[in-house]
Tab-separated table of C-alpha atoms and ligand atoms in Angstrom:
chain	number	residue	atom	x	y	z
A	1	UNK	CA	0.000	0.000	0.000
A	2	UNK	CA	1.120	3.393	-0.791
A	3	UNK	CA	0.703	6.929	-0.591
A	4	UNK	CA	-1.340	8.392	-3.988
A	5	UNK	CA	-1.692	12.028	-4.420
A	6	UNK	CA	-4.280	12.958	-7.202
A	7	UNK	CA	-4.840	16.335	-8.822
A	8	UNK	CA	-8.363	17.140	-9.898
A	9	UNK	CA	-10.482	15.203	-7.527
A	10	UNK	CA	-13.635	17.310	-7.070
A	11	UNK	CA	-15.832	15.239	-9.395
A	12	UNK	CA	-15.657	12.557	-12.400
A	13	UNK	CA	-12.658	10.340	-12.795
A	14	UNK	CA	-10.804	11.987	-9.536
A	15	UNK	CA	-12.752	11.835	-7.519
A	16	UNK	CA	-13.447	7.903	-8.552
A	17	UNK	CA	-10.090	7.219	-8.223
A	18	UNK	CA	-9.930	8.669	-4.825
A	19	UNK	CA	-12.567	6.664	-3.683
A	20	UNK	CA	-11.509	3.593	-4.986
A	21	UNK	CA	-8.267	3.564	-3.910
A	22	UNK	CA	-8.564	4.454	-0.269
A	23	UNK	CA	-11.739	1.637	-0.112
A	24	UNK	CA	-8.318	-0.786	-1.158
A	25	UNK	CA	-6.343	0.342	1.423
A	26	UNK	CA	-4.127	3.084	0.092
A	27	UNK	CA	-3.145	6.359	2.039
A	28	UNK	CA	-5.287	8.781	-0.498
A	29	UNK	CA	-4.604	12.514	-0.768
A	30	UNK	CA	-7.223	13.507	-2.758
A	31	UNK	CA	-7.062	17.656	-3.798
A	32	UNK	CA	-9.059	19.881	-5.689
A	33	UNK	CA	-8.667	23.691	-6.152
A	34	UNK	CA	-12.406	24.027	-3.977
A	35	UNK	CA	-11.071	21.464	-1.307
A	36	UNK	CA	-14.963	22.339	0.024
A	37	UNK	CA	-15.768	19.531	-2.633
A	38	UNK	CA	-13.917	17.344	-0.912
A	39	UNK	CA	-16.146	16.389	1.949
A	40	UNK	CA	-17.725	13.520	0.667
A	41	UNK	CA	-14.017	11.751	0.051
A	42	UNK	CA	-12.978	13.136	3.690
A	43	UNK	CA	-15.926	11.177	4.957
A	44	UNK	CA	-14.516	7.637	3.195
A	45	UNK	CA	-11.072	8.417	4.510
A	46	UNK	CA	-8.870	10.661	2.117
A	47	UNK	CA	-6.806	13.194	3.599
A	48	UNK	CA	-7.544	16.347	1.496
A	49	UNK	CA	-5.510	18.912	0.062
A	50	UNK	CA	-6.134	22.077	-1.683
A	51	UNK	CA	-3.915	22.127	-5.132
A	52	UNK	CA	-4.577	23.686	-8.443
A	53	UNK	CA	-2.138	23.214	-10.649
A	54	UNK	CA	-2.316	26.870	-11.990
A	55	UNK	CA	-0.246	28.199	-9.094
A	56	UNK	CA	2.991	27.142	-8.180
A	57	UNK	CA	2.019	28.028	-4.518
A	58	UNK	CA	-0.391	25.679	-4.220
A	59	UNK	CA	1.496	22.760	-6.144
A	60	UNK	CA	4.212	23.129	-3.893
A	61	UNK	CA	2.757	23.335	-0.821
A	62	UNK	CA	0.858	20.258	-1.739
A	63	UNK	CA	3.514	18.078	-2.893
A	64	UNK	CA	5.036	19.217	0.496
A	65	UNK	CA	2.448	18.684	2.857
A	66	UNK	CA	2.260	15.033	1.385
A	67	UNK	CA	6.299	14.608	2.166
A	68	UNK	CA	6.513	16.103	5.922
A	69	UNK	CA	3.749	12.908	6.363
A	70	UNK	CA	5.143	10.307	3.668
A	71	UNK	CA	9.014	11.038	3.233
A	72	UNK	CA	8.090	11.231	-0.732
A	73	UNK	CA	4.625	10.973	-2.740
A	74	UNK	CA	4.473	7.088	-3.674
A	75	UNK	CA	2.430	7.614	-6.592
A	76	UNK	CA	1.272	11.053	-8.100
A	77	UNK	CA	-1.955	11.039	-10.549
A	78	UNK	CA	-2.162	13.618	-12.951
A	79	UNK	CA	-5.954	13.754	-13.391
A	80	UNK	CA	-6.719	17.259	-13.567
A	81	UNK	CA	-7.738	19.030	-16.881
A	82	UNK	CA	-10.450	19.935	-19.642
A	83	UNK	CA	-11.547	20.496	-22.976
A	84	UNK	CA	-11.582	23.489	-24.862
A	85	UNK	CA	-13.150	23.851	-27.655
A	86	UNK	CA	-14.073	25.071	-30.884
A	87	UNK	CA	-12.139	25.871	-33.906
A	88	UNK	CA	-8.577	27.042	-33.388
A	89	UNK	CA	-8.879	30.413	-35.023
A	90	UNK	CA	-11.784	31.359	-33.347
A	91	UNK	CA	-10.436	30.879	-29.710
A	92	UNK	CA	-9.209	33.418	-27.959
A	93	UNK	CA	-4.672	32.700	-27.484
A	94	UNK	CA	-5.332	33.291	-23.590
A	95	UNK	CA	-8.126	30.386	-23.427
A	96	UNK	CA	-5.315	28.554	-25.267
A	97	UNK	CA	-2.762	28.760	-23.081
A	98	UNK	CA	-4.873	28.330	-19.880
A	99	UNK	CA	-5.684	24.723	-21.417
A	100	UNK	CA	-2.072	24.103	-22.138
A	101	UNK	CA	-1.624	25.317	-18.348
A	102	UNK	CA	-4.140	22.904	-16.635
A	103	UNK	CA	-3.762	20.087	-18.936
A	104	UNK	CA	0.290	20.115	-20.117
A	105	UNK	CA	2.231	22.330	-17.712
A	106	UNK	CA	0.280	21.609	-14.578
A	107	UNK	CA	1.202	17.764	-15.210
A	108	UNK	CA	4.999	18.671	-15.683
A	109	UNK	CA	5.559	20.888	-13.212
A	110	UNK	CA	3.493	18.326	-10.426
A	111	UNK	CA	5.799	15.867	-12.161
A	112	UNK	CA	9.337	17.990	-11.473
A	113	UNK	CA	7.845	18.431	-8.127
A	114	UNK	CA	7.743	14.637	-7.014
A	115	UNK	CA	10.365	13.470	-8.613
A	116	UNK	CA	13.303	14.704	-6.380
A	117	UNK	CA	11.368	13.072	-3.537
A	118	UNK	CA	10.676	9.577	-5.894
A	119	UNK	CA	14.233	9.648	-6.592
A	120	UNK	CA	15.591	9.623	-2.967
A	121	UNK	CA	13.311	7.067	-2.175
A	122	UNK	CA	14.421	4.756	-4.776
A	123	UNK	CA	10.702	4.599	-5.763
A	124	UNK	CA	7.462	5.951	-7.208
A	125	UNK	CA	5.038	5.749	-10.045
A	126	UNK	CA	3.320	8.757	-12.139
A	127	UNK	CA	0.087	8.201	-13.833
A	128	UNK	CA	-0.794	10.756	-16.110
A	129	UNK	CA	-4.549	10.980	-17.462
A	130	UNK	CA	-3.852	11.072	-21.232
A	131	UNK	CA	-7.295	10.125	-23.580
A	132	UNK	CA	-8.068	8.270	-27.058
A	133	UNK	CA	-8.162	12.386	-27.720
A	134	UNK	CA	-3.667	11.795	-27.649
A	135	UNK	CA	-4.031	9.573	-30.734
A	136	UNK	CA	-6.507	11.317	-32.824
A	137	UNK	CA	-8.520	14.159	-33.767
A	138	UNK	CA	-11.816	15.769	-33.748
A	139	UNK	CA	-12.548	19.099	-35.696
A	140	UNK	CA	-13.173	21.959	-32.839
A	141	UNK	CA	-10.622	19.596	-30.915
A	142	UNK	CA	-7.937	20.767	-31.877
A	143	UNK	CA	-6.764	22.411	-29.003
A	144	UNK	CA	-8.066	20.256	-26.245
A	145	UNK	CA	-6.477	16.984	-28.187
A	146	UNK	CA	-2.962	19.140	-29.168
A	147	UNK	CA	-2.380	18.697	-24.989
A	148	UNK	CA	-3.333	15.119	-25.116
A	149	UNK	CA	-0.833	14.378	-27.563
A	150	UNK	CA	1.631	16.426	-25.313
A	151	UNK	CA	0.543	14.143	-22.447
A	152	UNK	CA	1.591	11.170	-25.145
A	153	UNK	CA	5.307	12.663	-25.905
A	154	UNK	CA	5.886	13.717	-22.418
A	155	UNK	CA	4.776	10.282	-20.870
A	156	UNK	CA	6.900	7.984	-23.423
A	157	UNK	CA	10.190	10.483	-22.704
A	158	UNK	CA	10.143	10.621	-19.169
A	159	UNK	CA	9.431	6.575	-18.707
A	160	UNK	CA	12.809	6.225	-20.350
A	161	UNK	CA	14.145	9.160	-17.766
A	162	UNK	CA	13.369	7.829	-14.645
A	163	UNK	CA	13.442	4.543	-15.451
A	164	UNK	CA	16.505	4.030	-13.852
A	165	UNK	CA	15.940	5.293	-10.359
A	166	UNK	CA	13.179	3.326	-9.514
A	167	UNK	CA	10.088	5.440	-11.164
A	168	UNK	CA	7.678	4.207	-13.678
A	169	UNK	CA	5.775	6.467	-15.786
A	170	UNK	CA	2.442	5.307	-16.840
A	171	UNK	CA	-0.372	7.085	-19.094
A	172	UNK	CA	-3.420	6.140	-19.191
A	173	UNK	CA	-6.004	6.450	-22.225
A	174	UNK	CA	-9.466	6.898	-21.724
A	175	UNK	CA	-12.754	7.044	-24.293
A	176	UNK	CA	-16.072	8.071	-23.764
A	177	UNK	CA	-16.369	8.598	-20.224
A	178	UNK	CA	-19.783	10.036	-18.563
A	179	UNK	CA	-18.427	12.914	-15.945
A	180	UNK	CA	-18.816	16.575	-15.874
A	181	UNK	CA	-16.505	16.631	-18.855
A	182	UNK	CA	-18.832	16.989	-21.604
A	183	UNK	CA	-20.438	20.009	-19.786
A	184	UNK	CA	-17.412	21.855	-19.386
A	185	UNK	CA	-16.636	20.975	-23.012
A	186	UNK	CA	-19.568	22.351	-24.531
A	187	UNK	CA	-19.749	25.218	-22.331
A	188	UNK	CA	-16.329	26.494	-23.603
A	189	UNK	CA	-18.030	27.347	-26.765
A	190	UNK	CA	-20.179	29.618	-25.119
A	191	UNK	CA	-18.617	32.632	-26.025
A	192	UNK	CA	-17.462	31.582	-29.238
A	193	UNK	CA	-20.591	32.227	-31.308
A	194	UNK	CA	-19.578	35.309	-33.304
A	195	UNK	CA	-17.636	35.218	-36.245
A	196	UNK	CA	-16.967	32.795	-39.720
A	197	UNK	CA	-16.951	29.891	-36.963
A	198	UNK	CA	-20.180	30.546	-35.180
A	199	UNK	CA	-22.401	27.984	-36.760
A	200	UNK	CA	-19.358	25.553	-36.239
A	201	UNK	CA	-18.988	26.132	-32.996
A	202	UNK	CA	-22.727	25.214	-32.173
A	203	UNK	CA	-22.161	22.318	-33.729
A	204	UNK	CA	-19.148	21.103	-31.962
A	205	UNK	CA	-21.022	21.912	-28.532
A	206	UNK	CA	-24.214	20.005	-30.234
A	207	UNK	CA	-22.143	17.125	-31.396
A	208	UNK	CA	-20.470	16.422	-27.816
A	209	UNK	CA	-23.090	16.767	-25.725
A	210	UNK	CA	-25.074	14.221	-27.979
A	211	UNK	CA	-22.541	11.655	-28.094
A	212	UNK	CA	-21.819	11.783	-24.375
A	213	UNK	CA	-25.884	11.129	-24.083
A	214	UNK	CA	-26.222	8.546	-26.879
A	215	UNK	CA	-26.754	4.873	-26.313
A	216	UNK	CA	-23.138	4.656	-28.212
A	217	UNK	CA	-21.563	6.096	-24.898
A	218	UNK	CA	-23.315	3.778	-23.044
A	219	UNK	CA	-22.645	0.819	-25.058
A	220	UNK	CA	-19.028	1.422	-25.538
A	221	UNK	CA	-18.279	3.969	-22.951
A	222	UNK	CA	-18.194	3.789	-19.049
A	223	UNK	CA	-18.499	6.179	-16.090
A	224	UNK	CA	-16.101	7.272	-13.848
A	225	UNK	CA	-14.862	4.319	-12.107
A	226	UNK	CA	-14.355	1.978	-14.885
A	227	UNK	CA	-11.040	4.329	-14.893
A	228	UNK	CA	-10.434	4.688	-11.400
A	229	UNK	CA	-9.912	0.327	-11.902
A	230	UNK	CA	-7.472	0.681	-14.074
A	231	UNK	CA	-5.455	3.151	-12.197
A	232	UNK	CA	-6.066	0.889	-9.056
A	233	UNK	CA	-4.686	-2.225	-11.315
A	234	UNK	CA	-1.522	0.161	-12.539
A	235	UNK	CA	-0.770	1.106	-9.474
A	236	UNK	CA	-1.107	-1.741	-7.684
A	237	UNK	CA	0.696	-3.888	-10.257
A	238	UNK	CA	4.276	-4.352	-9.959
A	239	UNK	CA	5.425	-3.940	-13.490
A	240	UNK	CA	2.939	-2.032	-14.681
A	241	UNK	CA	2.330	-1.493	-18.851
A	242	UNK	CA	3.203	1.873	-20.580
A	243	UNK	CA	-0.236	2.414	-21.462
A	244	UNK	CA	-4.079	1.521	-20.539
A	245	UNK	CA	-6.552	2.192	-22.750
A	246	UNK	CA	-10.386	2.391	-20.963
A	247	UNK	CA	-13.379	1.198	-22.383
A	248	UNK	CA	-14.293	0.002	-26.035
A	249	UNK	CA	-14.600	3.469	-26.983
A	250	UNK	CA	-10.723	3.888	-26.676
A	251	UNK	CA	-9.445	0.921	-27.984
A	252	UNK	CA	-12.110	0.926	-31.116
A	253	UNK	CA	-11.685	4.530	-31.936
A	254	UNK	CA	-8.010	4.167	-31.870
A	255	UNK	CA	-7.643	1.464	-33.906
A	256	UNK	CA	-10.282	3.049	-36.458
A	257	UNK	CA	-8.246	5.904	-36.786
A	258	UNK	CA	-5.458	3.842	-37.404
A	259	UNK	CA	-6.910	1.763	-40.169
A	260	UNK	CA	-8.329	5.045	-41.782
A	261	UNK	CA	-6.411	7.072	-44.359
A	262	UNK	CA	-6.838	10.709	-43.761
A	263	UNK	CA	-9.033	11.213	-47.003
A	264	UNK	CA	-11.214	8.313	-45.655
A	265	UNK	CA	-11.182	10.134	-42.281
A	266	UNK	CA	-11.921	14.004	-42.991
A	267	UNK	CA	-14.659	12.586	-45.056
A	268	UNK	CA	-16.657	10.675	-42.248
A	269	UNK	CA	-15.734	13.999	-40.067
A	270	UNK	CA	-17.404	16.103	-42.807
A	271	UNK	CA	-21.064	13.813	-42.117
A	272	UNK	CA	-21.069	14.863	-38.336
A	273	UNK	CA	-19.287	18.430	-38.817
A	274	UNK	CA	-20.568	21.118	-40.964
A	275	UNK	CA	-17.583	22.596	-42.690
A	276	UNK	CA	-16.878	26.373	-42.082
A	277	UNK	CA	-17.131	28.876	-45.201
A	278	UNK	CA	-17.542	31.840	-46.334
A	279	UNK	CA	-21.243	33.101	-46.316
B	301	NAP	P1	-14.435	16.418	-14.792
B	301	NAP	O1	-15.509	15.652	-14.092
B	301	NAP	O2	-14.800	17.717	-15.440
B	301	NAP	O3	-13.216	16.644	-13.787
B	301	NAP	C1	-12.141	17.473	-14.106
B	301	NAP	C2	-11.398	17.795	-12.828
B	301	NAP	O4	-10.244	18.618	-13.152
B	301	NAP	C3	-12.241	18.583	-11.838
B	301	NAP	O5	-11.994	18.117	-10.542
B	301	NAP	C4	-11.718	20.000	-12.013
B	301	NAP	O6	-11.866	20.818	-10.866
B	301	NAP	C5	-10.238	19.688	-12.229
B	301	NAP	N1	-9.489	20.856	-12.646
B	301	NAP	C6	-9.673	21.665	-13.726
B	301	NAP	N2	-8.793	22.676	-13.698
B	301	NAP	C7	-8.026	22.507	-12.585
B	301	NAP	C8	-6.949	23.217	-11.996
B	301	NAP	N3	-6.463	24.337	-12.532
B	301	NAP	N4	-6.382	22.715	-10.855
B	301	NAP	C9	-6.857	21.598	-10.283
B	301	NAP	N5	-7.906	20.904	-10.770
B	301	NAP	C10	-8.469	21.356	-11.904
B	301	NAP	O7	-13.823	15.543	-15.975
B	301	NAP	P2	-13.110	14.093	-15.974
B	301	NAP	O8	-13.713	13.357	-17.102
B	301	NAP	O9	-13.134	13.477	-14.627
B	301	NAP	O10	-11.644	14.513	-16.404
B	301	NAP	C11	-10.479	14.085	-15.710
B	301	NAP	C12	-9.346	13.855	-16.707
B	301	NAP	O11	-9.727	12.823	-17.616
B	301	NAP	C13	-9.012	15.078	-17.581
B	301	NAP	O12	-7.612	15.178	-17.702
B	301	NAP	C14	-9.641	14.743	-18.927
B	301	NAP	O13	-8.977	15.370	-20.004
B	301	NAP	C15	-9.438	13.234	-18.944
B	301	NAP	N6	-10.310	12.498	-19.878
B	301	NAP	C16	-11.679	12.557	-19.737
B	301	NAP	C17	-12.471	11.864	-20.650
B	301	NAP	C18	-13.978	11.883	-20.584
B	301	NAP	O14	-14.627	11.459	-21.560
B	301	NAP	N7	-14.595	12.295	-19.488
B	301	NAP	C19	-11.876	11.124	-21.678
B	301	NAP	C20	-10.489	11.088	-21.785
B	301	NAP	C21	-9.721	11.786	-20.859
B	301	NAP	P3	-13.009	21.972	-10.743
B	301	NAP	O15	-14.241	21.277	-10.236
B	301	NAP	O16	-12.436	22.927	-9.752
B	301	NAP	O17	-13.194	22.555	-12.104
């Protein structure tokens, strides 16, 4: 049993994981940057944290608090992050790089911050939340899946890094998974309903909400803790694999996009997305 810090645990897959993990026995800090949302994970036994992983401050003091207790964080989860979206031209550059923020530099600099403790121990384990979105591409995803594939590079570098002091690096790749996601996701098109991309932008909003509420997502997706497993199982096992992918949706879509030649691909895009033009 070990000591698991996780960023991002105020609903969906953190706060799964949370749970999960301290009902098998681990030491859980589960944070969030409203630890007031914590309550409910206080009450099954996590020790809570407030961390958002915009602010050095509080990723520091974090990743302290957790070593006066521990000596070092056994296993860091890199969990925290969202989707912006709509078409790249039409979203503001500071919405941009708040997304690369939460979803790429939070994870490296929570990373840079464990590691010195990981290596003095001899051990540790760093399981960053990747997604199917690392491998392939949506239109009005561009953004949101440009950090995913960051999470990708990142994750296969730095398991060759630390490799030799003890740390494993793991990424895990989920599909279509039923948390507030979706809602956040559509949201950030709110304000993005002026301009050559307006129509577009509805759509993209229209399109994710619908797939995240079709009997697809339930067929071939999962909810929250059908990824909170897997981290328990990478965590828990003692060579763990590079990568997980969760649910059909994941291992399907991948493979799909694999198989299909970009031609072949851009069409089937252009039957669920309208294409942008010129009035
Ligand atoms: P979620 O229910 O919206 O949870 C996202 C979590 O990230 C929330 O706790 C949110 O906190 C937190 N967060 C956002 N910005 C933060 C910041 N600056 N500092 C600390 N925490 C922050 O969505 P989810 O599905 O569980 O997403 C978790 C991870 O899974 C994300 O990395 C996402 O990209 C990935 N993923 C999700 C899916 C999916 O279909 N759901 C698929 C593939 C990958 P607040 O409540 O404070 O906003």
């Amino acid at each position: 049993m070990t000591s698991v810090l996780i960023t991002g645990c105020s609903t969906g897959i953190g706060a799964a994981t949370a749970g999960e993990l301290v009902a098998h026995g681990h030491t859980v800090y589960a944070t969030a940057r409203r630890p007031e949302t914590l309550k409910a994970l206080a009450d099954q036994g996590c020790r809570t944290l407030a961390l958002d992983v915009n602010s050095e401050e509080s990723m520091g003091a974090a990743v302290a608090a957790v070593e006066n207790e521990e000596g070092s964080v056994g296993v860091l989860v890199n969990n925290a992050g969202y989707s912006q979206s709509g078409a790249v031209e039409s979203i503001p550059l500071d919405n941009i790089r708040k997304q690369f923020e939460t979803n790429v530099f939070g994870l490296i600099r929570m990373s840079q911050l464990v590691l010195p403790g990981m290596r003095r121990a001899g051990s540790g384990r760093i399981i960053n939340i990747g997604s199917m979105g690392g491998k392939l591409t949506f239109p009005g995803g561009g953004i949101y899946h440009a950090t995913k594939y960051a999470v990708e590079a990142i994750s296969d570098a730095m398991r060759f890094e630390v490799q030799g002091f003890g740390i494993q690096i793991v990424l895990i790749e989920p599909g279509l998974i039923t948390t507030e996601f979706a809602h956040a996701a559509v949201a950030s098109t709110d304000n993005l309903n002026d301009g050559p991309y307006a129509e577009f932008n509805a759509k993209v909003g229209e399109v994710t909400a619908g797939i995240y509420n079709s009997p697809m997502a339930k067929l071939v997706g999962g909810g929250p803790e059908s990824v909170a497993k897997v981290i328990r199982k990478a965590i828990d096992a003692k060579r763990p694999k590079a990568r997980y992918t969760v649910t059909p949706s994941a291992s399907l879509s991948i493979l799909q996009r694999q198989l299909t030649p970009d031609k072949a691909w851009d069409y089937m895009m252009r039957t669920q997305f309208p294409v942008p033009k010129s009035n």
